[in-house]
Amino acid sequence: MRWSAFVRRALLQQACDGQRPVFTKVKRCGVSWKVGFGIAFVIVAAFVAALIYSMTPTGVGQASSKTMAPGFMDSIRVGAQPDGLVPSTAGFGAGSLYTQAYHALRSLAPSRHALRRINHIADPAGDPRLMTIVTLIEKAAGKGLARTHLLFYTQPPLPKVNDVVQSRLETLLTLTAQAGAAYQFSNHLKKAQAAFSAGLAFGYRLWKKGLFVPERMVGIDAMDESLAGMKSLYRKGPLKNMYLDHSVLKLDRHVRAALSKWDAKYQIVHNVNPFAPDLINIIRHDHDVSWRIAAITSLGVARWGTSNAGKARAMLRFLSKESRSNNGWISAAAKQAAAFTRITINSLSD
């Protein structure tokens, strides 16, 4: 150790005398060798700090293992199509017919109480007004859909406990399922098939063409419900068909697998107390724009749920950045979320 210290001092003295030591390039006359180690330590510390900061979303904390899990950010897909289970399409106009059905229901049931009453009607065939709506959905099943998105919201929906638009869409699909079940009970199997097929077609289109999470959620639930009604149709009786029965079981299996993934993500995004780091992780990395929009909206809620002023400001800065996104829907959602007030938050439980 003493010999090493002697050699080190000699080499440093060489540097002071203008000679270049073999292993040092940073030593200069009058500067202690400790400064070099100090500079190196600062550089390493700065690098580590930058790495940690890059893993910490905008200063609000680190995302949980739920959103960091492999595959979590992948788009959720139903790995089968309703081939043979829905009518063949001719021409276009399905979007217009679905819109007519939606507005007809809104006129008939402007309040949630009226919607609940309709949902408890076991046989819609007893009310011509309801059957008009079912008929529109059945006609739409045989028409093409050219729209990029099948939308029923004029702006990104708020994460409300009771969303009236979502409730209306659910009621539309409930009507077709109830009509199908009633027809099947009365042994009008072809009519039951038409109703279940119409519900499946509408649900599949909401799932594929919907933009917002509530629309797509209604869609996948509707597929699940319609397939449940079709199972007995093709397994026995006059409409028994082994090929269609296999198609129902296959699609049902894929729908349930997608539902499981969908529910897991829904519990994170639509949470009473949303966890901001997970939301930001989804906004940054999710492959599905539907979830990015939903997470942005929930982040606007999370900003008002924290008592940490610094974190609230960090969330607002993040929303301001997203409001400049090239995606118009992302930008609109971020602007809306940044403008939330306490009044907005209080209205979510209405």
Short mmCIF file of C-alpha atoms in Angstrom, two decimals:
data_model
loop_
_atom_site.label_atom_id
_atom_site.label_comp_id
_atom_site.label_asym_id
_atom_site.label_seq_id
_atom_site.Cartn_x
_atom_site.Cartn_y
_atom_site.Cartn_z
CA MET A 1 0.00 0.00 0.00
CA ARG A 2 2.82 2.39 0.83
CA TRP A 3 4.58 1.57 -2.45
CA SER A 4 1.33 2.18 -4.39
CA ALA A 5 0.89 5.55 -2.72
CA PHE A 6 4.47 6.44 -3.57
CA VAL A 7 3.99 5.50 -7.24
CA ARG A 8 0.70 7.45 -7.45
CA ARG A 9 2.34 10.58 -6.01
CA ALA A 10 5.24 10.22 -8.42
CA LEU A 11 2.93 9.95 -11.42
CA LEU A 12 0.90 12.95 -10.29
CA GLN A 13 4.11 14.91 -9.87
CA GLN A 14 5.00 13.98 -13.46
CA ALA A 15 1.72 15.52 -14.56
CA CYS A 16 2.56 18.71 -12.70
CA ASP A 17 5.96 18.78 -14.37
CA GLY A 18 4.32 18.60 -17.80
CA GLN A 19 4.79 14.87 -18.34
CA ARG A 20 1.72 12.76 -19.20
CA PRO A 21 1.14 9.82 -16.87
CA VAL A 22 0.28 6.51 -18.48
CA PHE A 23 -3.20 6.01 -16.98
CA THR A 24 -4.55 9.51 -16.33
CA LYS A 25 -5.77 12.12 -18.78
CA VAL A 26 -7.79 14.34 -16.45
CA LYS A 27 -5.13 15.32 -13.91
CA ARG A 28 -3.86 18.85 -14.23
CA CYS A 29 -1.26 20.67 -12.17
CA GLY A 30 -2.76 22.13 -9.00
CA VAL A 31 -5.88 19.92 -9.12
CA SER A 32 -6.21 17.07 -6.65
CA TRP A 33 -6.73 13.57 -8.05
CA LYS A 34 -9.86 13.42 -5.92
CA VAL A 35 -11.54 15.93 -8.24
CA GLY A 36 -11.45 13.41 -11.07
CA PHE A 37 -13.19 10.83 -8.97
CA GLY A 38 -15.65 13.48 -7.83
CA ILE A 39 -16.51 14.42 -11.40
CA ALA A 40 -16.96 10.77 -12.34
CA PHE A 41 -19.22 10.24 -9.34
CA VAL A 42 -21.37 13.25 -10.30
CA ILE A 43 -21.71 11.99 -13.88
CA VAL A 44 -22.75 8.51 -12.74
CA ALA A 45 -25.17 9.95 -10.19
CA ALA A 46 -26.71 12.23 -12.82
CA PHE A 47 -27.13 9.27 -15.18
CA VAL A 48 -28.81 7.16 -12.49
CA ALA A 49 -31.09 10.04 -11.54
CA ALA A 50 -32.08 10.55 -15.17
CA LEU A 51 -32.79 6.84 -15.53
CA ILE A 52 -34.97 6.82 -12.42
CA TYR A 53 -36.79 9.94 -13.57
CA SER A 54 -37.45 8.42 -16.99
CA MET A 55 -39.09 5.48 -15.23
CA THR A 56 -41.17 7.77 -13.03
CA PRO A 57 -44.07 9.24 -15.02
CA THR A 58 -43.82 13.03 -14.90
CA GLY A 59 -42.99 13.09 -11.22
CA VAL A 60 -46.24 11.55 -9.94
CA GLY A 61 -44.74 8.19 -8.99
CA GLN A 62 -44.00 4.87 -10.63
CA ALA A 63 -46.54 2.67 -12.38
CA SER A 64 -47.60 -0.51 -10.61
CA SER A 65 -46.79 -4.04 -11.71
CA LYS A 66 -50.30 -4.30 -13.20
CA THR A 67 -49.62 -1.96 -16.12
CA MET A 68 -45.97 -3.02 -16.36
CA ALA A 69 -46.90 -6.67 -16.97
CA PRO A 70 -45.85 -8.10 -20.37
CA GLY A 71 -48.59 -7.76 -22.97
CA PHE A 72 -50.74 -5.44 -20.87
CA MET A 73 -50.45 -2.62 -23.44
CA ASP A 74 -51.34 -4.83 -26.41
CA SER A 75 -54.65 -4.22 -28.16
CA ILE A 76 -57.35 -6.57 -26.87
CA ARG A 77 -58.69 -8.64 -29.73
CA VAL A 78 -61.44 -11.17 -30.24
CA GLY A 79 -59.61 -13.90 -32.09
CA ALA A 80 -62.58 -15.08 -34.17
CA GLN A 81 -65.24 -13.51 -36.37
CA PRO A 82 -69.01 -14.13 -36.38
CA ASP A 83 -68.86 -15.85 -39.76
CA GLY A 84 -72.18 -17.51 -40.58
CA LEU A 85 -73.76 -16.24 -37.38
CA VAL A 86 -74.78 -12.82 -38.72
CA PRO A 87 -76.59 -11.95 -41.97
CA SER A 88 -74.65 -11.31 -45.16
CA THR A 89 -74.55 -7.59 -45.90
CA ALA A 90 -75.73 -5.81 -49.04
CA GLY A 91 -75.14 -2.13 -49.72
CA PHE A 92 -74.56 0.32 -46.89
CA GLY A 93 -76.60 2.26 -44.36
CA ALA A 94 -76.17 0.32 -41.13
CA GLY A 95 -74.80 3.36 -39.32
CA SER A 96 -77.86 5.43 -40.14
CA LEU A 97 -80.22 2.67 -39.00
CA TYR A 98 -78.38 2.24 -35.69
CA THR A 99 -78.56 6.00 -35.16
CA GLN A 100 -82.32 5.96 -35.86
CA ALA A 101 -82.80 3.17 -33.32
CA TYR A 102 -80.78 5.09 -30.72
CA HIS A 103 -82.77 8.31 -31.20
CA ALA A 104 -86.07 6.42 -31.19
CA LEU A 105 -85.16 4.93 -27.82
CA ARG A 106 -84.03 8.31 -26.48
CA SER A 107 -87.41 9.81 -27.43
CA LEU A 108 -89.24 6.91 -25.88
CA ALA A 109 -87.16 6.84 -22.68
CA PRO A 110 -85.56 10.22 -21.95
CA SER A 111 -84.84 9.33 -18.31
CA ARG A 112 -82.95 6.51 -16.61
CA HIS A 113 -86.16 5.48 -14.84
CA ALA A 114 -87.86 4.95 -18.20
CA LEU A 115 -84.86 2.95 -19.43
CA ARG A 116 -85.03 0.69 -16.38
CA ARG A 117 -88.71 0.10 -17.02
CA ILE A 118 -87.99 -0.96 -20.62
CA ASN A 119 -85.20 -3.26 -19.48
CA HIS A 120 -87.69 -5.16 -17.33
CA ILE A 121 -90.11 -5.83 -20.19
CA ALA A 122 -89.79 -9.56 -20.86
CA ASP A 123 -91.39 -9.49 -24.32
CA PRO A 124 -90.90 -6.33 -26.43
CA ALA A 125 -93.33 -7.73 -29.01
CA GLY A 126 -96.16 -6.49 -26.82
CA ASP A 127 -95.16 -2.85 -27.52
CA PRO A 128 -95.11 -1.80 -31.20
CA ARG A 129 -92.84 1.14 -30.39
CA LEU A 130 -90.19 -1.20 -28.99
CA MET A 131 -90.54 -3.58 -31.92
CA THR A 132 -89.91 -0.68 -34.29
CA ILE A 133 -86.52 -0.28 -32.61
CA VAL A 134 -85.78 -4.02 -32.78
CA THR A 135 -86.72 -4.01 -36.47
CA LEU A 136 -84.28 -1.16 -37.17
CA ILE A 137 -81.47 -3.14 -35.54
CA GLU A 138 -82.41 -6.24 -37.51
CA LYS A 139 -82.40 -4.27 -40.79
CA ALA A 140 -79.02 -2.77 -39.94
CA ALA A 141 -77.54 -6.26 -39.52
CA GLY A 142 -78.04 -6.84 -43.27
CA LYS A 143 -76.46 -3.54 -44.32
CA GLY A 144 -72.81 -2.61 -44.67
CA LEU A 145 -71.09 -0.14 -42.35
CA ALA A 146 -68.71 2.27 -44.08
CA ARG A 147 -68.06 4.62 -41.15
CA THR A 148 -64.62 4.71 -39.58
CA HIS A 149 -66.20 4.84 -36.13
CA LEU A 150 -69.68 3.98 -34.89
CA LEU A 151 -70.08 6.84 -32.42
CA PHE A 152 -72.87 7.79 -30.03
CA TYR A 153 -70.93 10.41 -28.04
CA THR A 154 -70.27 13.95 -29.24
CA GLN A 155 -67.20 14.25 -26.99
CA PRO A 156 -65.04 11.91 -24.91
CA PRO A 157 -67.33 10.46 -22.21
CA LEU A 158 -66.74 11.18 -18.55
CA PRO A 159 -66.16 8.21 -16.21
CA LYS A 160 -69.62 8.61 -14.69
CA VAL A 161 -71.22 6.06 -12.40
CA ASN A 162 -74.41 6.36 -14.47
CA ASP A 163 -73.70 7.13 -18.11
CA VAL A 164 -77.00 7.67 -19.89
CA VAL A 165 -75.55 7.08 -23.39
CA GLN A 166 -74.04 3.77 -22.31
CA SER A 167 -77.34 2.85 -20.63
CA ARG A 168 -79.26 3.53 -23.85
CA LEU A 169 -76.87 1.37 -25.88
CA GLU A 170 -77.22 -1.41 -23.33
CA THR A 171 -81.00 -1.14 -23.56
CA LEU A 172 -80.90 -1.41 -27.37
CA LEU A 173 -79.02 -4.68 -27.09
CA THR A 174 -81.21 -5.86 -24.21
CA LEU A 175 -84.28 -5.37 -26.42
CA THR A 176 -82.90 -7.63 -29.15
CA ALA A 177 -81.90 -10.29 -26.61
CA GLN A 178 -85.31 -10.16 -24.92
CA ALA A 179 -87.08 -10.34 -28.28
CA GLY A 180 -84.99 -13.35 -29.26
CA ALA A 181 -85.69 -15.13 -25.98
CA ALA A 182 -89.42 -14.42 -26.24
CA TYR A 183 -89.56 -15.73 -29.82
CA GLN A 184 -87.64 -18.83 -28.82
CA PHE A 185 -90.01 -19.47 -25.92
CA SER A 186 -93.01 -19.20 -28.23
CA ASN A 187 -91.26 -21.49 -30.76
CA HIS A 188 -90.81 -18.81 -33.43
CA LEU A 189 -87.24 -19.96 -33.99
CA LYS A 190 -86.52 -18.08 -37.22
CA LYS A 191 -87.55 -14.83 -35.57
CA ALA A 192 -85.43 -15.72 -32.56
CA GLN A 193 -82.49 -16.36 -34.88
CA ALA A 194 -82.97 -12.97 -36.57
CA ALA A 195 -83.06 -11.14 -33.23
CA PHE A 196 -80.01 -12.89 -31.78
CA SER A 197 -78.08 -12.40 -35.04
CA ALA A 198 -78.97 -8.71 -35.09
CA GLY A 199 -77.77 -8.30 -31.51
CA LEU A 200 -74.53 -10.12 -32.32
CA ALA A 201 -73.93 -7.97 -35.42
CA PHE A 202 -74.57 -4.74 -33.52
CA GLY A 203 -72.35 -5.85 -30.64
CA TYR A 204 -69.53 -6.89 -32.98
CA ARG A 205 -69.69 -3.57 -34.81
CA LEU A 206 -69.64 -1.58 -31.59
CA TRP A 207 -66.61 -3.60 -30.52
CA LYS A 208 -64.76 -3.13 -33.83
CA LYS A 209 -65.95 0.36 -34.83
CA GLY A 210 -66.55 2.00 -31.47
CA LEU A 211 -64.00 4.58 -30.41
CA PHE A 212 -64.77 5.08 -26.74
CA VAL A 213 -64.51 2.47 -24.01
CA PRO A 214 -68.22 2.53 -22.99
CA GLU A 215 -69.34 1.84 -26.58
CA ARG A 216 -66.91 -1.00 -27.03
CA MET A 217 -67.74 -2.41 -23.61
CA VAL A 218 -71.42 -2.58 -24.53
CA GLY A 219 -70.38 -4.25 -27.78
CA ILE A 220 -68.44 -7.10 -26.22
CA ASP A 221 -71.12 -7.65 -23.55
CA ALA A 222 -73.74 -7.78 -26.31
CA MET A 223 -71.77 -10.43 -28.18
CA ASP A 224 -71.58 -12.51 -25.04
CA GLU A 225 -75.32 -12.20 -24.42
CA SER A 226 -76.32 -12.88 -28.03
CA LEU A 227 -74.13 -15.98 -28.23
CA ALA A 228 -75.72 -17.29 -25.04
CA GLY A 229 -79.10 -17.03 -26.75
CA MET A 230 -77.86 -18.78 -29.90
CA LYS A 231 -76.35 -21.80 -28.17
CA SER A 232 -79.57 -23.77 -27.84
CA LEU A 233 -80.84 -22.73 -31.29
CA TYR A 234 -78.16 -24.67 -33.18
CA ARG A 235 -77.71 -27.53 -30.73
CA LYS A 236 -81.18 -29.04 -30.97
CA GLY A 237 -84.54 -28.62 -32.65
CA PRO A 238 -85.40 -27.55 -36.22
CA LEU A 239 -82.38 -25.21 -36.51
CA LYS A 240 -79.86 -27.79 -35.27
CA ASN A 241 -76.58 -27.22 -37.11
CA MET A 242 -73.27 -28.70 -35.97
CA TYR A 243 -71.20 -26.21 -37.97
CA LEU A 244 -73.01 -23.16 -36.55
CA ASP A 245 -72.96 -24.65 -33.07
CA HIS A 246 -69.18 -25.01 -33.36
CA SER A 247 -68.93 -21.38 -34.59
CA VAL A 248 -70.94 -20.17 -31.60
CA LEU A 249 -68.74 -22.06 -29.14
CA LYS A 250 -65.53 -20.87 -30.81
CA LEU A 251 -66.56 -17.22 -30.88
CA ASP A 252 -67.89 -17.44 -27.33
CA ARG A 253 -64.53 -18.77 -26.15
CA HIS A 254 -62.67 -15.85 -27.75
CA VAL A 255 -65.17 -13.28 -26.50
CA ARG A 256 -64.80 -14.52 -22.92
CA ALA A 257 -61.00 -14.40 -23.17
CA ALA A 258 -61.16 -10.80 -24.44
CA LEU A 259 -63.68 -9.91 -21.72
CA SER A 260 -61.28 -11.08 -19.04
CA LYS A 261 -58.50 -8.81 -20.34
CA TRP A 262 -60.94 -5.97 -20.88
CA ASP A 263 -62.25 -6.12 -17.32
CA ALA A 264 -58.71 -6.11 -15.91
CA LYS A 265 -57.90 -2.88 -17.74
CA TYR A 266 -61.29 -1.37 -16.97
CA GLN A 267 -60.73 -1.77 -13.22
CA ILE A 268 -57.55 0.31 -13.50
CA VAL A 269 -58.87 3.07 -15.74
CA HIS A 270 -62.42 3.39 -14.37
CA ASN A 271 -61.54 3.39 -10.70
CA VAL A 272 -63.09 5.43 -7.91
CA ASN A 273 -59.56 6.46 -6.91
CA PRO A 274 -57.55 6.23 -10.14
CA PHE A 275 -53.79 5.69 -9.72
CA ALA A 276 -52.14 8.44 -11.78
CA PRO A 277 -48.85 6.64 -12.62
CA ASP A 278 -50.76 3.71 -14.13
CA LEU A 279 -52.96 6.08 -16.11
CA ILE A 280 -49.95 7.92 -17.51
CA ASN A 281 -48.30 4.62 -18.38
CA ILE A 282 -51.41 3.63 -20.37
CA ILE A 283 -51.61 7.04 -22.07
CA ARG A 284 -47.99 6.77 -23.14
CA HIS A 285 -47.80 3.15 -24.21
CA ASP A 286 -51.19 1.48 -24.81
CA HIS A 287 -51.67 0.34 -28.40
CA ASP A 288 -55.42 1.00 -28.27
CA VAL A 289 -56.52 4.62 -28.61
CA SER A 290 -59.76 3.80 -26.77
CA TRP A 291 -57.87 3.13 -23.55
CA ARG A 292 -55.56 6.10 -24.01
CA ILE A 293 -58.57 8.40 -24.27
CA ALA A 294 -60.23 6.81 -21.24
CA ALA A 295 -57.02 7.06 -19.20
CA ILE A 296 -56.64 10.75 -20.09
CA THR A 297 -60.16 11.43 -18.84
CA SER A 298 -59.50 9.53 -15.61
CA LEU A 299 -56.26 11.44 -15.12
CA GLY A 300 -58.35 14.61 -15.09
CA VAL A 301 -60.24 13.05 -12.17
CA ALA A 302 -57.05 11.88 -10.42
CA ARG A 303 -55.72 15.44 -10.47
CA TRP A 304 -58.52 16.46 -8.12
CA GLY A 305 -58.13 13.37 -5.95
CA THR A 306 -54.61 14.05 -4.72
CA SER A 307 -53.70 16.25 -1.77
CA ASN A 308 -50.17 16.68 -3.16
CA ALA A 309 -50.09 20.01 -5.00
CA GLY A 310 -46.87 19.12 -6.81
CA LYS A 311 -48.36 15.93 -8.22
CA ALA A 312 -51.53 17.76 -9.24
CA ARG A 313 -49.43 20.30 -11.15
CA ALA A 314 -47.44 17.49 -12.78
CA MET A 315 -50.68 15.84 -13.97
CA LEU A 316 -51.91 19.13 -15.38
CA ARG A 317 -48.64 19.64 -17.24
CA PHE A 318 -48.95 16.16 -18.70
CA LEU A 319 -52.52 16.85 -19.83
CA SER A 320 -51.41 20.14 -21.38
CA LYS A 321 -48.76 18.28 -23.35
CA GLU A 322 -51.28 15.68 -24.56
CA SER A 323 -53.66 18.46 -25.64
CA ARG A 324 -51.15 19.22 -28.41
CA SER A 325 -51.31 15.65 -29.75
CA ASN A 326 -51.66 15.14 -33.50
CA ASN A 327 -54.55 12.77 -32.76
CA GLY A 328 -57.67 14.95 -32.58
CA TRP A 329 -59.47 12.63 -30.15
CA ILE A 330 -56.49 12.49 -27.80
CA SER A 331 -56.15 16.25 -27.95
CA ALA A 332 -59.86 16.80 -27.29
CA ALA A 333 -59.85 14.40 -24.34
CA ALA A 334 -56.79 16.09 -22.81
CA LYS A 335 -58.25 19.59 -23.17
CA GLN A 336 -61.50 18.42 -21.60
CA ALA A 337 -59.70 16.66 -18.71
CA ALA A 338 -57.46 19.67 -18.03
CA ALA A 339 -60.57 21.85 -17.70
CA PHE A 340 -62.24 19.65 -15.06
CA THR A 341 -63.36 21.47 -11.93
CA ARG A 342 -64.63 20.20 -8.60
CA ILE A 343 -68.13 20.63 -9.97
CA THR A 344 -67.23 18.21 -12.78
CA ILE A 345 -65.89 15.66 -10.30
CA ASN A 346 -68.97 15.92 -8.08
CA SER A 347 -71.24 15.34 -11.09
CA LEU A 348 -69.65 11.96 -11.86
CA SER A 349 -71.64 10.21 -9.14
CA ASP A 350 -75.01 11.55 -10.35
#
